[in-house]
Amino acid sequence: MRPKLVLFGDSITEESFCDGGWGAALAHQFARSADVVLRGYSGYNTRWALRVAARAMEGAGDAPAAVTVFFGANDAALPDRSSWFQHVPLDEYQRNLRSIHSFLKERWPSAVVILITPPPIDEDGRLQYPYTDGPSGLPERTNESAGAFAKACVAVAKELGVPYIDLWTKMQQFPDWEKSFLRAFHACRDGLHFTPRGNRVLFEEVVQALKGVGLSLESLPVDLPLFSDVDPKDPLKSFDN
């Protein structure tokens, strides 16, 4: 039976199967070796994700090989601005990550849980194309706040001893990361969601994290014989084993 990779997160996960998305790239990468199961929920924070986790994982099948947990971009919304209702205090964010990890490990003890930090924020893009009207004229998400939540996510991952991807730090290692990696839903830049290049960065990081726990194209068997291994003289015999 093919192993499963479950992607659990907010809108950046929900849209990961769009053209050029990081989830679609994973599905292509493991096309004959693993099934990628999408569980993305636009706008959700860790508080909401924890509340619906059991329902969200219904239908995900038997124990997946790995689960990515990618929340924090909404938790980090500032509490005194237009997206205040999505904000989760930093200490609660960490507690929620621990609880989501505990839920997943109780449900699937053998599954590897990979935590992903929120990405950086392009505040200029956020101001130009705000998701909601903000009377203050200030962005309701800042890179500083996203960075604090990223550090908190890394701290939880180290505490739990689970693999993690520090996407906030990784993306900012590249020049012009704001315009290269971040976009909006409808072709307008919003300083949060990913361009194809941004999706590629996360895809490559997830592949490396999976490889680090023994899940790679080299380690996973190919499902059913390859075309090149089919005996042209007796093709059906190739499928008997």
Short mmCIF file of C-alpha atoms in Angstrom, two decimals:
data_model
loop_
_atom_site.label_atom_id
_atom_site.label_comp_id
_atom_site.label_asym_id
_atom_site.label_seq_id
_atom_site.Cartn_x
_atom_site.Cartn_y
_atom_site.Cartn_z
CA MET A 1 0.00 0.00 0.00
CA ARG A 2 1.28 3.44 -0.88
CA PRO A 3 2.23 5.64 2.08
CA LYS A 4 0.34 8.91 2.52
CA LEU A 5 1.59 12.43 3.08
CA VAL A 6 -1.05 14.67 4.71
CA LEU A 7 -0.81 18.46 4.36
CA PHE A 8 -2.65 20.24 7.21
CA GLY A 9 -2.70 24.02 7.22
CA ASP A 10 -4.34 27.30 6.28
CA SER A 11 -4.87 28.98 2.89
CA ILE A 12 -1.24 28.49 1.83
CA THR A 13 -1.90 24.77 2.17
CA GLU A 14 -5.42 24.91 0.72
CA GLU A 15 -4.15 26.51 -2.49
CA SER A 16 -1.05 24.29 -2.67
CA PHE A 17 -2.57 22.23 -5.49
CA CYS A 18 -2.98 25.29 -7.73
CA ASP A 19 -0.83 25.69 -10.84
CA GLY A 20 2.75 25.77 -9.58
CA GLY A 21 1.71 24.95 -6.00
CA TRP A 22 3.97 23.18 -3.53
CA GLY A 23 1.41 20.44 -2.84
CA ALA A 24 0.98 19.73 -6.54
CA ALA A 25 4.75 19.53 -6.87
CA LEU A 26 4.84 16.98 -4.03
CA ALA A 27 2.11 14.91 -5.72
CA HIS A 28 4.15 14.96 -8.93
CA GLN A 29 7.38 14.14 -7.11
CA PHE A 30 5.88 11.06 -5.43
CA ALA A 31 3.45 10.15 -8.22
CA ARG A 32 4.26 6.42 -8.12
CA SER A 33 5.46 6.23 -4.51
CA ALA A 34 3.05 8.08 -2.17
CA ASP A 35 -0.37 9.74 -2.11
CA VAL A 36 -0.57 13.38 -1.04
CA VAL A 37 -3.74 14.19 0.95
CA LEU A 38 -4.78 17.85 1.14
CA ARG A 39 -6.30 19.25 4.32
CA GLY A 40 -6.02 23.02 3.93
CA TYR A 41 -8.44 25.54 5.46
CA SER A 42 -8.23 29.15 4.33
CA GLY A 43 -8.19 31.71 7.11
CA TYR A 44 -7.80 29.18 9.93
CA ASN A 45 -5.53 29.69 12.91
CA THR A 46 -4.29 27.04 15.34
CA ARG A 47 -7.24 27.59 17.69
CA TRP A 48 -9.72 26.74 14.95
CA ALA A 49 -7.53 23.97 13.53
CA LEU A 50 -7.34 22.26 16.90
CA ARG A 51 -11.12 22.41 17.26
CA VAL A 52 -11.73 20.74 13.87
CA ALA A 53 -8.68 18.45 13.70
CA ALA A 54 -10.60 15.20 14.23
CA ARG A 55 -13.16 16.09 11.58
CA ALA A 56 -10.48 17.34 9.21
CA MET A 57 -8.60 14.05 9.36
CA GLU A 58 -11.65 11.93 8.60
CA GLY A 59 -11.11 10.17 5.31
CA ALA A 60 -7.35 10.58 5.43
CA GLY A 61 -7.10 6.81 5.69
CA ASP A 62 -4.74 4.66 7.68
CA ALA A 63 -1.63 6.03 9.30
CA PRO A 64 0.15 8.44 6.98
CA ALA A 65 3.90 8.36 6.79
CA ALA A 66 4.08 12.10 7.52
CA VAL A 67 1.89 15.11 8.28
CA THR A 68 2.92 18.72 7.67
CA VAL A 69 1.41 21.23 10.11
CA PHE A 70 1.55 24.71 8.59
CA PHE A 71 -0.26 27.32 10.68
CA GLY A 72 0.70 30.69 12.11
CA ALA A 73 0.19 33.26 9.36
CA ASN A 74 -3.31 33.97 10.70
CA ASP A 75 -2.40 33.53 14.37
CA ALA A 76 0.16 36.32 13.84
CA ALA A 77 -2.46 38.85 12.65
CA LEU A 78 -2.24 41.85 14.96
CA PRO A 79 -4.96 41.95 17.66
CA ASP A 80 -5.68 45.69 17.33
CA ARG A 81 -6.20 45.79 13.55
CA SER A 82 -8.70 44.61 10.95
CA SER A 83 -7.91 40.86 11.14
CA TRP A 84 -8.03 40.84 14.95
CA PHE A 85 -10.49 37.93 15.03
CA GLN A 86 -7.85 35.60 13.55
CA HIS A 87 -5.19 36.54 16.10
CA VAL A 88 -4.04 33.98 18.66
CA PRO A 89 -1.69 35.00 21.50
CA LEU A 90 1.84 33.65 21.15
CA ASP A 91 1.72 31.37 24.18
CA GLU A 92 -1.60 29.90 23.09
CA TYR A 93 -0.21 29.37 19.59
CA GLN A 94 2.53 27.22 21.09
CA ARG A 95 0.06 25.30 23.25
CA ASN A 96 -2.13 24.68 20.21
CA LEU A 97 0.81 23.36 18.19
CA ARG A 98 1.64 20.96 21.01
CA SER A 99 -1.99 19.84 21.18
CA ILE A 100 -2.24 19.34 17.41
CA HIS A 101 0.96 17.30 17.53
CA SER A 102 -0.42 15.22 20.42
CA PHE A 103 -3.68 14.62 18.57
CA LEU A 104 -1.88 13.46 15.43
CA LYS A 105 0.52 11.19 17.32
CA GLU A 106 -2.31 9.64 19.37
CA ARG A 107 -4.24 8.98 16.17
CA TRP A 108 -1.22 7.82 14.14
CA PRO A 109 1.72 6.96 16.43
CA SER A 110 4.03 6.07 13.55
CA ALA A 111 3.42 9.27 11.56
CA VAL A 112 6.17 11.87 11.39
CA VAL A 113 4.84 15.36 12.18
CA ILE A 114 6.69 18.22 10.45
CA LEU A 115 6.05 21.76 11.72
CA ILE A 116 6.31 24.65 9.25
CA THR A 117 6.66 28.24 10.46
CA PRO A 118 4.61 31.06 9.01
CA PRO A 119 6.28 32.76 6.04
CA PRO A 120 7.62 36.32 6.10
CA ILE A 121 5.31 39.24 5.31
CA ASP A 122 5.81 41.90 2.65
CA GLU A 123 4.19 44.81 4.52
CA ASP A 124 4.24 47.08 1.48
CA GLY A 125 2.31 44.48 -0.53
CA ARG A 126 -0.05 44.00 2.38
CA LEU A 127 -0.83 47.73 2.40
CA GLN A 128 -1.33 47.97 -1.35
CA TYR A 129 -3.74 45.05 -1.52
CA PRO A 130 -5.29 44.59 1.95
CA TYR A 131 -7.58 41.66 2.56
CA THR A 132 -9.93 43.85 4.60
CA ASP A 133 -10.34 47.60 5.02
CA GLY A 134 -8.16 48.89 7.82
CA PRO A 135 -9.09 52.35 9.13
CA SER A 136 -5.64 52.77 10.67
CA GLY A 137 -3.93 52.64 7.26
CA LEU A 138 -1.47 50.15 8.74
CA PRO A 139 -0.94 46.51 7.71
CA GLU A 140 -2.81 44.02 9.89
CA ARG A 141 0.14 41.63 9.56
CA THR A 142 3.78 42.58 10.02
CA ASN A 143 7.00 40.74 9.35
CA GLU A 144 8.07 41.29 12.94
CA SER A 145 4.98 39.53 14.26
CA ALA A 146 5.35 36.69 11.76
CA GLY A 147 8.97 36.32 12.87
CA ALA A 148 7.97 36.04 16.52
CA PHE A 149 5.51 33.26 15.67
CA ALA A 150 8.13 31.55 13.49
CA LYS A 151 10.59 31.50 16.39
CA ALA A 152 7.85 30.15 18.67
CA CYS A 153 7.08 27.37 16.17
CA VAL A 154 10.76 26.40 15.96
CA ALA A 155 10.97 26.34 19.76
CA VAL A 156 7.99 23.94 19.96
CA ALA A 157 9.49 21.69 17.29
CA LYS A 158 12.79 21.50 19.19
CA GLU A 159 10.95 20.86 22.45
CA LEU A 160 8.97 18.00 20.87
CA GLY A 161 11.95 16.68 18.94
CA VAL A 162 10.17 16.82 15.58
CA PRO A 163 11.46 18.07 12.22
CA TYR A 164 10.59 21.61 11.22
CA ILE A 165 10.95 24.07 8.35
CA ASP A 166 11.83 27.64 9.30
CA LEU A 167 10.24 29.18 6.22
CA TRP A 168 10.32 32.71 7.66
CA THR A 169 14.12 32.62 7.84
CA LYS A 170 14.67 30.59 4.67
CA MET A 171 12.77 32.90 2.33
CA GLN A 172 14.53 36.01 3.62
CA GLN A 173 17.92 34.57 2.67
CA PHE A 174 17.11 35.38 -0.98
CA PRO A 175 17.35 38.85 -2.55
CA ASP A 176 14.07 40.53 -3.44
CA TRP A 177 12.16 37.84 -1.57
CA GLU A 178 9.17 40.16 -1.08
CA LYS A 179 8.34 40.40 -4.76
CA SER A 180 9.79 37.05 -5.85
CA PHE A 181 8.00 34.79 -3.40
CA LEU A 182 4.81 36.52 -2.21
CA ARG A 183 1.60 37.31 -4.10
CA ALA A 184 -2.20 37.45 -3.69
CA PHE A 185 -5.12 35.20 -4.60
CA HIS A 186 -6.30 37.14 -7.65
CA ALA A 187 -3.09 38.22 -9.37
CA CYS A 188 -2.73 41.18 -6.97
CA ARG A 189 0.12 41.10 -4.51
CA ASP A 190 -0.99 40.82 -0.90
CA GLY A 191 2.38 40.20 0.71
CA LEU A 192 1.46 36.79 2.13
CA HIS A 193 0.53 34.13 -0.43
CA PHE A 194 3.06 32.52 -2.74
CA THR A 195 4.21 32.97 -6.30
CA PRO A 196 5.37 29.83 -8.14
CA ARG A 197 8.91 30.67 -6.97
CA GLY A 198 7.74 30.89 -3.38
CA ASN A 199 5.94 27.57 -3.75
CA ARG A 200 9.16 26.07 -5.12
CA VAL A 201 11.10 27.14 -2.04
CA LEU A 202 8.63 25.40 0.28
CA PHE A 203 8.43 22.32 -1.95
CA GLU A 204 12.20 21.88 -1.83
CA GLU A 205 12.25 22.34 1.94
CA VAL A 206 9.49 19.74 2.44
CA VAL A 207 11.31 17.26 0.18
CA GLN A 208 14.47 17.73 2.26
CA ALA A 209 12.55 17.33 5.53
CA LEU A 210 10.93 14.13 4.26
CA LYS A 211 14.30 12.83 3.10
CA GLY A 212 15.65 13.49 6.58
CA VAL A 213 13.11 11.04 8.04
CA GLY A 214 13.69 8.39 5.39
CA LEU A 215 10.95 9.32 2.94
CA SER A 216 12.41 9.93 -0.51
CA LEU A 217 12.14 8.62 -4.05
CA GLU A 218 15.22 6.53 -3.36
CA SER A 219 13.77 4.93 -0.22
CA LEU A 220 10.14 4.43 -1.26
CA PRO A 221 9.21 1.52 -3.53
CA VAL A 222 7.55 2.25 -6.86
CA ASP A 223 3.91 1.16 -7.01
CA LEU A 224 3.49 -1.65 -9.58
CA PRO A 225 6.05 -2.52 -12.27
CA LEU A 226 7.52 0.23 -14.38
CA PHE A 227 6.70 0.14 -18.08
CA SER A 228 10.34 -0.63 -18.82
CA ASP A 229 10.12 -3.75 -16.61
CA VAL A 230 7.08 -5.23 -18.36
CA ASP A 231 7.99 -8.37 -20.33
CA PRO A 232 6.89 -7.62 -23.92
CA LYS A 233 6.54 -11.35 -24.62
CA ASP A 234 4.20 -11.93 -21.68
CA PRO A 235 3.03 -8.55 -20.28
CA LEU A 236 0.41 -9.88 -17.86
CA LYS A 237 2.95 -12.09 -16.13
CA SER A 238 4.72 -8.94 -14.94
CA PHE A 239 1.75 -8.06 -12.72
CA ASP A 240 1.45 -11.40 -10.90
CA ASN A 241 3.94 -10.61 -8.14
#
